Short mmCIF file of C-alpha atoms in Angstrom, two decimals:
data_model
loop_
_atom_site.label_atom_id
_atom_site.label_comp_id
_atom_site.label_asym_id
_atom_site.label_seq_id
_atom_site.Cartn_x
_atom_site.Cartn_y
_atom_site.Cartn_z
CA UNK A 1 105.87 5.86 163.98
CA UNK A 2 109.39 5.18 162.75
CA UNK A 3 109.26 8.33 160.62
CA UNK A 4 108.14 10.33 163.66
CA UNK A 5 110.97 8.90 165.76
CA UNK A 6 113.48 9.67 163.00
CA UNK A 7 112.19 13.23 162.83
CA UNK A 8 112.43 13.73 166.59
CA UNK A 9 115.96 12.31 166.78
CA UNK A 10 117.12 14.27 163.73
CA UNK A 11 115.65 17.49 165.07
CA UNK A 12 116.74 17.20 168.70
CA UNK A 13 120.24 15.83 168.15
CA UNK A 14 121.43 16.62 164.63
CA UNK A 15 119.31 19.76 164.28
CA UNK A 16 120.48 21.13 167.61
CA UNK A 17 124.15 20.44 166.82
CA UNK A 18 124.08 21.78 163.28
CA UNK A 19 122.34 24.95 164.45
CA UNK A 20 125.45 25.71 166.50
CA UNK A 21 127.56 25.54 163.36
CA UNK A 22 125.29 27.25 160.85
CA UNK A 23 124.97 30.86 161.83
CA UNK A 24 124.57 33.86 159.57
CA UNK A 25 123.10 37.31 159.94
CA UNK A 26 120.62 36.53 157.15
CA UNK A 27 119.18 33.68 159.24
CA UNK A 28 117.10 35.70 161.63
CA UNK A 29 115.61 32.47 162.97
CA UNK A 30 117.54 29.67 164.62
CA UNK A 31 118.84 27.21 161.97
CA UNK A 32 117.17 24.36 163.88
CA UNK A 33 113.80 25.87 162.95
CA UNK A 34 114.90 26.24 159.32
CA UNK A 35 116.06 22.63 159.38
CA UNK A 36 112.76 21.41 160.92
CA UNK A 37 110.74 22.88 158.06
CA UNK A 38 113.17 21.41 155.54
CA UNK A 39 112.83 17.99 157.13
CA UNK A 40 109.05 18.18 156.88
CA UNK A 41 109.33 19.02 153.19
CA UNK A 42 111.60 16.01 152.73
CA UNK A 43 109.01 13.85 154.52
CA UNK A 44 106.35 15.21 152.17
CA UNK A 45 108.47 14.09 149.25
CA UNK A 46 108.97 10.63 150.78
CA UNK A 47 105.25 10.14 151.43
CA UNK A 48 104.48 11.11 147.84
CA UNK A 49 107.03 8.50 146.73
CA UNK A 50 105.28 5.87 148.86
CA UNK A 51 102.05 6.38 146.94
CA UNK A 52 103.78 5.55 143.67
CA UNK A 53 105.44 2.61 145.36
CA UNK A 54 102.04 1.25 146.48
CA UNK A 55 101.00 1.24 142.85
CA UNK A 56 104.12 -0.57 141.72
CA UNK A 57 103.70 -3.11 144.50
CA UNK A 58 100.06 -3.63 143.52
CA UNK A 59 101.24 -4.37 140.00
CA UNK A 60 104.12 -6.50 141.17
CA UNK A 61 102.03 -8.58 143.57
CA UNK A 62 99.23 -9.08 141.08
CA UNK A 63 96.63 -6.78 142.63
CA UNK A 64 96.70 -4.31 139.76
CA UNK A 65 94.51 -6.40 137.42
CA UNK A 66 91.94 -6.59 140.22
CA UNK A 67 91.97 -2.82 140.73
CA UNK A 68 91.77 -2.23 136.99
CA UNK A 69 88.77 -4.55 136.67
CA UNK A 70 86.67 -2.79 139.32
CA UNK A 71 83.59 -1.00 138.01
CA UNK A 72 85.03 2.48 138.36
CA UNK A 73 86.59 4.81 135.81
CA UNK A 74 90.35 5.08 135.52
CA UNK A 75 90.05 8.73 136.62
CA UNK A 76 88.35 7.71 139.87
CA UNK A 77 90.90 4.95 140.41
CA UNK A 78 93.75 7.41 139.91
CA UNK A 79 92.18 10.04 142.17
CA UNK A 80 91.51 7.45 144.87
CA UNK A 81 95.20 6.57 144.81
CA UNK A 82 96.13 10.27 145.02
CA UNK A 83 93.68 10.75 147.90
CA UNK A 84 95.20 7.75 149.64
CA UNK A 85 98.53 9.57 149.32
CA UNK A 86 96.93 12.72 150.75
CA UNK A 87 95.49 10.87 153.75
CA UNK A 88 98.87 9.26 154.40
CA UNK A 89 100.40 12.71 154.21
CA UNK A 90 97.97 14.05 156.83
CA UNK A 91 98.60 11.15 159.20
CA UNK A 92 102.35 11.02 158.85
CA UNK A 93 102.98 14.75 158.98
CA UNK A 94 100.68 15.45 161.92
CA UNK A 95 103.20 14.90 164.72
CA UNK A 96 106.32 16.37 163.02
CA UNK A 97 104.30 19.39 161.91
CA UNK A 98 102.98 19.96 165.42
CA UNK A 99 106.52 19.72 166.83
CA UNK A 100 107.80 22.18 164.23
CA UNK A 101 105.02 24.62 165.03
CA UNK A 102 105.80 24.34 168.72
CA UNK A 103 109.50 24.95 167.99
CA UNK A 104 108.83 28.03 165.89
CA UNK A 105 106.04 29.29 168.18
CA UNK A 106 104.16 32.54 167.93
CA UNK A 107 101.96 31.46 164.99
CA UNK A 108 98.36 32.13 164.06
CA UNK A 109 95.81 29.73 162.70
CA UNK A 110 95.85 31.25 159.21
CA UNK A 111 99.57 30.70 158.73
CA UNK A 112 99.28 27.15 160.06
CA UNK A 113 96.48 26.33 157.62
CA UNK A 114 98.30 28.04 154.74
CA UNK A 115 101.46 26.06 155.49
CA UNK A 116 99.46 22.83 155.53
CA UNK A 117 97.78 23.66 152.23
CA UNK A 118 101.19 24.35 150.70
CA UNK A 119 102.51 21.01 151.93
CA UNK A 120 99.46 19.18 150.55
CA UNK A 121 99.87 20.92 147.22
CA UNK A 122 103.51 19.88 147.15
CA UNK A 123 102.56 16.38 148.28
CA UNK A 124 100.01 15.99 145.48
CA UNK A 125 102.56 17.26 142.98
CA UNK A 126 105.15 14.75 144.15
CA UNK A 127 102.48 12.03 144.19
CA UNK A 128 101.64 12.86 140.58
CA UNK A 129 105.31 12.66 139.58
CA UNK A 130 105.75 9.35 141.39
CA UNK A 131 102.55 7.81 140.04
CA UNK A 132 103.63 8.88 136.57
CA UNK A 133 107.01 7.25 137.08
CA UNK A 134 105.39 4.17 138.56
CA UNK A 135 103.29 3.70 135.41
CA UNK A 136 106.47 3.70 133.35
CA UNK A 137 108.22 1.27 135.67
CA UNK A 138 105.19 -0.57 137.03
CA UNK A 139 106.38 -3.99 136.01
CA UNK A 140 109.43 -3.79 138.23
CA UNK A 141 109.63 -2.56 141.80
CA UNK A 142 113.41 -2.56 141.45
CA UNK A 143 113.36 -0.21 138.45
CA UNK A 144 110.93 2.06 140.29
CA UNK A 145 113.15 2.10 143.39
CA UNK A 146 116.24 2.88 141.34
CA UNK A 147 114.50 5.76 139.58
CA UNK A 148 113.00 7.29 142.73
CA UNK A 149 116.20 6.98 144.77
CA UNK A 150 118.18 8.62 141.98
CA UNK A 151 115.56 11.30 141.55
CA UNK A 152 115.29 12.00 145.28
CA UNK A 153 119.05 12.50 145.48
CA UNK A 154 118.85 15.16 142.81
CA UNK A 155 115.61 16.81 143.89
CA UNK A 156 116.49 17.03 147.57
CA UNK A 157 120.19 17.88 147.26
CA UNK A 158 119.66 20.50 144.59
CA UNK A 159 117.02 22.44 146.49
CA UNK A 160 116.65 24.91 149.34
CA UNK A 161 115.35 22.23 151.70
CA UNK A 162 118.43 22.37 153.93
CA UNK A 163 119.99 25.74 153.08
CA UNK A 164 118.62 29.04 151.76
CA UNK A 165 119.23 29.91 148.14
CA UNK A 166 121.66 32.70 149.02
CA UNK A 167 123.91 30.20 150.82
CA UNK A 168 124.15 27.87 147.85
CA UNK A 169 127.11 27.99 145.39
CA UNK A 170 126.08 29.40 141.99
CA UNK A 171 125.87 26.00 140.26
CA UNK A 172 123.75 24.50 143.02
CA UNK A 173 121.54 27.60 143.16
CA UNK A 174 120.78 27.39 139.43
CA UNK A 175 119.91 23.70 139.73
CA UNK A 176 117.75 24.40 142.79
CA UNK A 177 115.37 26.45 140.65
CA UNK A 178 114.39 23.23 138.91
CA UNK A 179 113.52 21.36 142.10
CA UNK A 180 109.87 21.54 143.16
CA UNK A 181 111.00 21.19 146.77
CA UNK A 182 112.69 24.62 146.57
CA UNK A 183 109.32 26.27 145.98
CA UNK A 184 107.51 24.19 148.59
CA UNK A 185 110.16 24.72 151.28
CA UNK A 186 110.51 28.47 150.67
CA UNK A 187 106.78 29.07 150.58
CA UNK A 188 106.16 27.15 153.81
CA UNK A 189 109.00 29.05 155.50
CA UNK A 190 107.61 32.38 154.32
CA UNK A 191 104.17 31.50 155.69
CA UNK A 192 105.70 30.41 159.01
CA UNK A 193 107.43 33.76 159.41
CA UNK A 194 110.98 33.28 158.13
CA UNK A 195 112.81 36.28 156.63
CA UNK A 196 111.46 36.85 153.08
CA UNK A 197 114.86 38.19 151.97
CA UNK A 198 116.38 34.71 151.97
CA UNK A 199 113.38 33.10 150.26
CA UNK A 200 111.98 32.97 146.73
CA UNK A 201 109.20 35.25 145.54
CA UNK A 202 106.02 33.66 147.03
CA UNK A 203 103.95 34.44 143.91
CA UNK A 204 106.29 32.38 141.78
CA UNK A 205 106.31 29.61 144.40
CA UNK A 206 102.49 29.47 144.50
CA UNK A 207 102.28 29.39 140.71
CA UNK A 208 104.92 26.67 140.42
CA UNK A 209 103.33 24.47 143.10
CA UNK A 210 99.83 24.71 141.64
CA UNK A 211 101.16 24.08 138.14
CA UNK A 212 103.14 21.11 139.45
CA UNK A 213 100.17 19.52 141.20
CA UNK A 214 97.79 20.02 138.27
CA UNK A 215 100.22 19.02 135.52
CA UNK A 216 101.69 15.97 137.21
CA UNK A 217 98.33 14.61 138.31
CA UNK A 218 97.05 15.21 134.77
CA UNK A 219 100.13 13.52 133.32
CA UNK A 220 99.75 10.60 135.72
CA UNK A 221 96.14 10.16 134.67
CA UNK A 222 97.09 10.21 131.01
CA UNK A 223 99.84 7.67 131.58
CA UNK A 224 97.47 5.43 133.50
CA UNK A 225 95.10 5.36 130.56
CA UNK A 226 97.78 5.02 127.88
CA UNK A 227 100.30 2.75 129.57
CA UNK A 228 98.26 0.60 131.89
CA UNK A 229 94.86 0.18 130.32
CA UNK A 230 96.57 0.31 126.94
CA UNK A 231 99.06 -2.49 127.59
CA UNK A 232 99.56 -4.20 124.27
CA UNK A 233 97.79 -7.51 124.33
CA UNK A 234 98.38 -8.68 120.79
CA UNK B 1 100.05 -14.87 124.30
CA UNK B 2 99.04 -13.29 121.00
CA UNK B 3 95.46 -13.89 119.92
CA UNK B 4 94.67 -14.31 116.23
CA UNK B 5 91.65 -15.61 114.41
CA UNK B 6 89.69 -15.77 117.62
CA UNK B 7 85.99 -15.50 116.91
CA UNK B 8 83.10 -16.66 119.03
CA UNK B 9 79.83 -15.42 120.50
CA UNK B 10 78.32 -16.25 123.87
CA UNK B 11 74.54 -16.45 124.12
CA UNK B 12 72.79 -14.64 126.93
CA UNK B 13 72.37 -16.81 130.00
CA UNK B 14 74.71 -19.60 128.98
CA UNK B 15 78.01 -20.88 130.29
CA UNK B 16 80.68 -20.85 127.64
CA UNK B 17 83.82 -22.76 128.54
CA UNK B 18 87.11 -21.88 126.91
CA UNK B 19 89.11 -25.08 126.85
CA UNK B 20 92.75 -24.92 125.99
CA UNK B 21 96.18 -25.88 127.21
CA UNK B 22 98.79 -23.70 128.83
CA UNK B 23 99.63 -20.73 126.62
CA UNK B 24 96.58 -21.02 124.39
CA UNK B 25 95.57 -17.42 125.09
CA UNK B 26 92.69 -17.96 127.51
CA UNK B 27 93.88 -15.56 130.20
CA UNK B 28 94.88 -12.90 127.65
CA UNK B 29 91.37 -13.03 126.22
CA UNK B 30 89.77 -12.73 129.67
CA UNK B 31 92.01 -9.76 130.53
CA UNK B 32 90.90 -8.04 127.34
CA UNK B 33 87.24 -8.65 128.13
CA UNK B 34 87.78 -7.33 131.67
CA UNK B 35 89.39 -4.19 130.15
CA UNK B 36 92.65 -4.84 131.97
CA UNK B 37 94.42 -5.23 128.62
CA UNK B 38 93.59 -3.39 125.44
CA UNK B 39 93.64 -5.33 122.14
CA UNK B 40 95.85 -3.97 119.39
CA UNK B 41 93.27 -4.91 116.77
CA UNK B 42 89.92 -6.60 116.42
CA UNK B 43 86.68 -6.09 118.30
CA UNK B 44 85.50 -7.49 121.60
CA UNK B 45 82.09 -6.76 123.09
CA UNK B 46 80.61 -7.71 126.43
CA UNK B 47 76.81 -7.77 126.37
CA UNK B 48 77.02 -5.59 123.25
CA UNK B 49 79.36 -3.02 124.83
CA UNK B 50 82.71 -2.46 123.12
CA UNK B 51 85.59 -3.07 125.54
CA UNK B 52 87.86 -0.44 123.99
CA UNK B 53 85.25 2.27 123.37
CA UNK B 54 83.31 2.01 126.64
CA UNK B 55 85.56 0.20 129.12
CA UNK B 56 83.94 1.74 132.20
CA UNK B 57 80.49 0.60 131.04
CA UNK B 58 81.89 -2.90 130.47
CA UNK B 59 83.31 -3.02 133.99
CA UNK B 60 79.90 -2.07 135.38
CA UNK B 61 78.30 -5.25 133.98
CA UNK B 62 81.26 -7.57 134.43
CA UNK B 63 82.81 -9.46 137.30
CA UNK B 64 85.97 -11.54 137.09
CA UNK B 65 87.58 -14.16 139.29
CA UNK B 66 91.24 -14.17 138.35
CA UNK B 67 93.37 -17.25 137.88
CA UNK B 68 95.85 -16.06 140.49
CA UNK B 69 93.99 -15.06 143.63
CA UNK B 70 95.73 -11.92 144.84
CA UNK B 71 94.37 -9.86 147.69
CA UNK B 72 95.41 -7.22 150.12
CA UNK B 73 97.65 -9.24 152.38
CA UNK B 74 96.64 -7.74 155.68
CA UNK B 75 92.90 -7.88 155.09
CA UNK B 76 90.43 -10.56 156.15
CA UNK B 77 88.14 -12.43 153.73
CA UNK B 78 85.02 -10.74 155.10
CA UNK B 79 86.62 -7.29 154.76
CA UNK B 80 87.81 -8.06 151.23
CA UNK B 81 84.28 -9.06 150.24
CA UNK B 82 82.79 -6.05 152.01
CA UNK B 83 85.09 -3.72 150.06
CA UNK B 84 84.37 -5.51 146.80
CA UNK B 85 80.62 -5.44 147.39
CA UNK B 86 80.73 -1.72 148.21
CA UNK B 87 82.73 -0.84 145.09
CA UNK B 88 80.41 -2.98 142.96
CA UNK B 89 77.31 -1.26 144.32
CA UNK B 90 75.78 -4.07 146.39
CA UNK B 91 73.26 -2.36 148.70
CA UNK B 92 74.67 -1.90 152.19
CA UNK B 93 71.65 -3.55 153.84
CA UNK B 94 72.26 -6.79 151.91
CA UNK B 95 76.04 -6.98 152.16
CA UNK B 96 76.60 -8.68 155.48
CA UNK B 97 73.83 -11.24 154.96
CA UNK B 98 75.11 -12.17 151.51
CA UNK B 99 78.74 -12.26 152.61
CA UNK B 100 77.81 -14.71 155.36
CA UNK B 101 75.79 -16.84 152.97
CA UNK B 102 78.56 -17.01 150.36
CA UNK B 103 81.38 -17.58 152.84
CA UNK B 104 79.40 -20.44 154.36
CA UNK B 105 78.62 -21.94 150.95
CA UNK B 106 82.31 -21.87 150.01
CA UNK B 107 83.39 -23.13 153.44
CA UNK B 108 85.28 -19.95 154.30
CA UNK B 109 83.06 -18.80 157.15
CA UNK B 110 85.27 -20.28 159.87
CA UNK B 111 88.28 -18.51 158.35
CA UNK B 112 86.57 -15.19 157.81
CA UNK B 113 88.84 -13.47 160.33
CA UNK B 114 92.09 -14.92 159.04
CA UNK B 115 94.39 -12.51 157.23
CA UNK B 116 94.53 -13.05 153.47
CA UNK B 117 98.24 -13.82 153.77
CA UNK B 118 97.41 -16.79 156.01
CA UNK B 119 94.86 -18.38 153.68
CA UNK B 120 95.85 -21.52 151.77
CA UNK B 121 95.97 -21.43 147.97
CA UNK B 122 92.61 -23.20 147.77
CA UNK B 123 90.99 -20.82 150.27
CA UNK B 124 92.31 -17.78 148.41
CA UNK B 125 90.95 -19.24 145.19
CA UNK B 126 87.51 -19.77 146.76
CA UNK B 127 87.58 -16.18 147.99
CA UNK B 128 88.28 -15.08 144.42
CA UNK B 129 85.13 -16.90 143.33
CA UNK B 130 83.20 -15.38 146.24
CA UNK B 131 83.92 -11.87 144.92
CA UNK B 132 82.01 -12.61 141.72
CA UNK B 133 79.22 -14.39 143.57
CA UNK B 134 78.58 -11.41 145.84
CA UNK B 135 78.69 -9.06 142.88
CA UNK B 136 76.22 -11.13 140.79
CA UNK B 137 77.32 -9.45 137.55
CA UNK B 138 75.39 -9.73 134.33
CA UNK B 139 78.54 -11.14 132.75
CA UNK B 140 80.81 -13.24 134.93
CA UNK B 141 84.28 -14.51 134.09
CA UNK B 142 86.01 -17.33 135.95
CA UNK B 143 89.62 -18.11 135.10
CA UNK B 144 90.36 -21.70 136.15
CA UNK B 145 87.91 -21.38 139.05
CA UNK B 146 88.72 -24.64 140.79
CA UNK B 147 92.46 -24.93 140.31
CA UNK B 148 94.25 -25.55 143.64
CA UNK B 149 90.89 -26.46 145.23
CA UNK B 150 90.18 -29.89 146.71
CA UNK B 151 87.58 -32.18 145.14
CA UNK B 152 84.74 -31.23 147.49
CA UNK B 153 85.54 -27.55 147.08
CA UNK B 154 85.58 -27.92 143.29
CA UNK B 155 82.07 -29.34 143.32
CA UNK B 156 80.82 -26.48 145.50
CA UNK B 157 82.39 -23.84 143.25
CA UNK B 158 80.86 -25.47 140.19
CA UNK B 159 77.42 -25.60 141.83
CA UNK B 160 77.68 -21.90 142.69
CA UNK B 161 78.64 -21.05 139.10
CA UNK B 162 75.67 -23.04 137.79
CA UNK B 163 73.43 -21.22 140.29
CA UNK B 164 74.73 -17.88 139.07
CA UNK B 165 73.86 -18.93 135.51
CA UNK B 166 70.39 -20.01 136.62
CA UNK B 167 69.89 -16.59 138.19
CA UNK B 168 70.45 -14.98 134.79
CA UNK B 169 74.16 -14.27 134.48
CA UNK B 170 76.03 -15.00 131.28
CA UNK B 171 79.23 -16.81 132.16
CA UNK B 172 82.61 -17.40 130.59
CA UNK B 173 84.87 -20.00 132.19
CA UNK B 174 88.44 -20.65 131.11
CA UNK B 175 89.92 -23.99 132.05
CA UNK B 176 92.25 -26.77 131.05
CA UNK B 177 90.42 -29.29 133.24
CA UNK B 178 88.21 -31.61 131.22
CA UNK B 179 85.99 -32.50 134.19
CA UNK B 180 85.37 -28.85 134.94
CA UNK B 181 84.46 -28.16 131.32
CA UNK B 182 82.10 -31.15 131.11
CA UNK B 183 80.41 -30.23 134.39
CA UNK B 184 79.83 -26.58 133.58
CA UNK B 185 79.64 -26.05 129.85
CA UNK B 186 76.55 -25.25 127.88
CA UNK B 187 78.97 -24.80 125.00
CA UNK B 188 82.72 -25.21 124.66
CA UNK B 189 85.18 -23.23 122.56
CA UNK B 190 88.47 -25.02 122.03
CA UNK B 191 91.44 -22.67 121.95
CA UNK B 192 94.86 -23.50 120.66
CA UNK B 193 97.76 -21.09 120.12
CA UNK B 194 95.53 -18.03 120.29
CA UNK B 195 92.94 -19.37 117.84
CA UNK B 196 89.44 -20.68 118.39
CA UNK B 197 89.44 -24.10 116.76
CA UNK B 198 85.83 -25.16 117.22
CA UNK B 199 82.79 -24.13 119.26
CA UNK B 200 79.76 -26.28 120.06
CA UNK B 201 77.96 -28.16 122.81
CA UNK B 202 79.88 -30.95 124.50
CA UNK B 203 77.62 -33.56 122.93
CA UNK B 204 77.95 -32.17 119.43
CA UNK B 205 81.72 -31.91 119.78
CA UNK B 206 81.90 -35.55 120.80
CA UNK B 207 79.59 -36.55 117.96
CA UNK B 208 81.89 -34.81 115.50
CA UNK B 209 84.63 -37.29 116.21
CA UNK B 210 84.73 -40.29 113.88
CA UNK B 211 84.51 -43.29 116.17
CA UNK B 212 82.76 -41.07 118.62
CA UNK B 213 81.64 -43.95 120.89
CA UNK B 214 83.81 -46.43 122.67
CA UNK B 215 82.68 -50.03 123.32
CA UNK B 216 84.65 -52.17 125.74
CA UNK B 217 84.08 -55.92 125.36
CA UNK B 218 85.06 -59.00 127.29
CA UNK B 219 84.52 -62.44 125.71
CA UNK B 220 84.85 -65.93 127.10
CA UNK B 221 88.04 -67.55 125.78
CA UNK B 222 87.36 -69.77 122.78
CA UNK B 223 89.24 -71.61 120.02
CA UNK B 224 88.49 -68.98 117.33
CA UNK B 225 89.37 -65.80 119.15
CA UNK B 226 91.68 -64.53 116.42
CA UNK B 227 89.07 -65.07 113.74
CA UNK B 228 86.38 -63.43 115.86
CA UNK B 229 88.61 -60.40 116.37
CA UNK B 230 88.99 -60.04 112.59
CA UNK B 231 85.22 -60.36 112.16
CA UNK B 232 84.59 -57.68 114.80
CA UNK B 233 86.81 -55.35 112.78
CA UNK B 234 84.66 -56.02 109.71
CA UNK B 235 81.42 -54.90 111.38
CA UNK B 236 80.15 -51.73 109.72
CA UNK B 237 80.90 -48.72 111.91
CA UNK B 238 84.10 -50.05 113.44
CA UNK B 239 86.71 -47.33 113.36
CA UNK B 240 89.44 -48.92 115.42
CA UNK B 241 89.78 -52.07 117.51
CA UNK B 242 92.43 -52.50 120.16
CA UNK B 243 93.12 -55.70 122.06
CA UNK B 244 93.45 -54.59 125.68
CA UNK B 245 93.97 -58.00 127.26
CA UNK B 246 93.10 -61.64 126.84
CA UNK B 247 89.74 -61.59 125.01
CA UNK B 248 89.27 -57.94 125.97
CA UNK B 249 88.76 -55.31 123.30
CA UNK B 250 88.35 -51.55 123.14
CA UNK B 251 86.49 -50.63 119.97
CA UNK B 252 86.01 -47.10 118.65
CA UNK B 253 82.74 -47.10 116.72
CA UNK B 254 80.86 -44.39 114.89
CA UNK B 255 77.51 -45.21 116.54
CA UNK B 256 77.27 -47.62 119.44
CA UNK B 257 73.48 -48.01 119.13
CA UNK B 258 73.91 -49.57 115.68
CA UNK B 259 77.16 -51.40 116.30
CA UNK B 260 76.34 -53.28 119.52
CA UNK B 261 73.37 -55.33 118.10
CA UNK B 262 75.52 -56.38 115.13
CA UNK B 263 78.28 -57.41 117.50
CA UNK B 264 75.92 -59.47 119.70
CA UNK B 265 74.49 -61.23 116.62
CA UNK B 266 78.01 -62.11 115.51
CA UNK B 267 78.90 -63.49 118.93
CA UNK B 268 75.66 -65.52 118.96
CA UNK B 269 76.43 -66.98 115.52
CA UNK B 270 80.01 -67.85 116.51
CA UNK B 271 78.84 -69.23 119.87
CA UNK B 272 81.19 -66.84 121.63
CA UNK B 273 79.95 -65.98 125.10
CA UNK B 274 79.89 -62.29 125.87
CA UNK B 275 80.99 -61.62 129.45
CA UNK B 276 80.63 -57.82 129.52
CA UNK B 277 79.85 -54.84 127.31
CA UNK B 278 80.48 -51.26 128.32
CA UNK B 279 79.65 -48.29 126.13
CA UNK B 280 81.37 -44.98 126.90
CA UNK B 281 81.64 -41.60 125.24
CA UNK B 282 84.94 -39.98 124.37
CA UNK B 283 86.09 -37.31 126.82
CA UNK B 284 86.82 -33.71 125.92
CA UNK B 285 90.44 -34.80 126.01
CA UNK B 286 89.67 -36.98 122.99
CA UNK B 287 87.81 -34.09 121.38
CA UNK B 288 90.77 -31.78 121.91
CA UNK B 289 93.13 -34.37 120.50
CA UNK B 290 90.87 -34.84 117.50
CA UNK B 291 90.66 -31.16 116.62
CA UNK B 292 94.20 -30.03 117.45
CA UNK B 293 96.22 -33.20 117.02
CA UNK B 294 97.66 -32.63 120.50
CA UNK B 295 96.85 -33.88 123.96
CA UNK B 296 95.35 -31.35 126.34
CA UNK B 297 97.98 -30.59 128.94
CA UNK B 298 97.06 -29.86 132.49
CA UNK B 299 99.47 -27.27 133.79
CA UNK B 300 98.31 -24.17 135.67
CA UNK B 301 99.03 -21.06 133.72
CA UNK B 302 97.35 -20.03 130.53
#
């Protein structure tokens, strides 16, 4: 609920004000709409981070040994945590996404579904990254928080979440190619009808997002087996 | 705690108690058996299944009640058990009936709708035991099952563990409480600094101690008390004699059945009137002291 309220306030006050300042011929759509999509991508990143945080908290509060002792494989345990992240994503994005769709308007069901699939793919990718990080830092919630806050600063700032690639200074633009959010944000915007000239090639974005989701979830699974089940006992 | 030189086998259908002080490696061992930790060397098998090669198969036959009862803070005991039963494959039709039965047996029924975060330490600990009871695993592990639990609750937990054994489960209990070990154990393994020191039945362990029986005597005061005390020390089988008060003695003897008749004959000959005789066995505390040279501590964590 708090996230929804934050989104509504950000969009209606800050988004409306900033859209008066940010105008460019390349932005065929109102900047407020551009900003709304960017905010949703940021929320997707945050929700993915929460999933990793749940894991760290489980470890920190002593629930991890219980989860690890349940009669299920580590793969199923890992996937259940990723699915939990996916369900959270659905619930938490529902209202902001509906508001964004209403703001943009004039959409068909295919583009809505495609945008959602893109967000889920991005969400799973971020979840994989965060679960992987959480396995490295699972003994300390503070270490995990420090890593994710630092990472989020880099990943969000150096991306096209808030501004199109063509608006970014050369240094920022180069760095933005390394942020997964760039590909997620640009692909969602393309699907929702923004001008393709200010966005990345959608084929590259699709490939990057799928590769991200598969590789990070795979990496997370490997880390779970190596770092958690394989804790040195002596 | 590093484990080294740890070697023991549990027979099917028995309760093996791991008895050791804080830091002796009990919890580390249990975590390895539950596949939560992986050993760096050595072999551990649960019902013949290797914990490092087939951890998922091990988890399917094993249930563990952890030393620290940790649950999902905003869940209720009944919900926690329902989730646990579902994950462990307890048939849906049986779940609610068995949850009610176990919660009542462990005196948690009235608190079934309390949030986990509002349970007392003892209640949370009983809920931890309840998870294993509802699961009825082939191999059950209890890590200090009755710590933080009141005396009546302890007895109920112990009865439930014995019942689980009688229903066919093989059980491993880790504790540093002598009473708990004596109540539950079919056999005891004494652990110290990551090593298994000795493993046997409680009776055999006690019999292994020289002066394994204790005789407490009270005699009527007489003129030759000092001489009689010296003569009691000379009786064959006397290991140690301690004067615990005026004409009161605590005598460690190798075999009370043989020693007591000799002592009564001596008293009869010396016309010393025997006011009381009490024969007791050494406790597992004494056994631990005998084998490790240290007293068994009673702190919480292992």
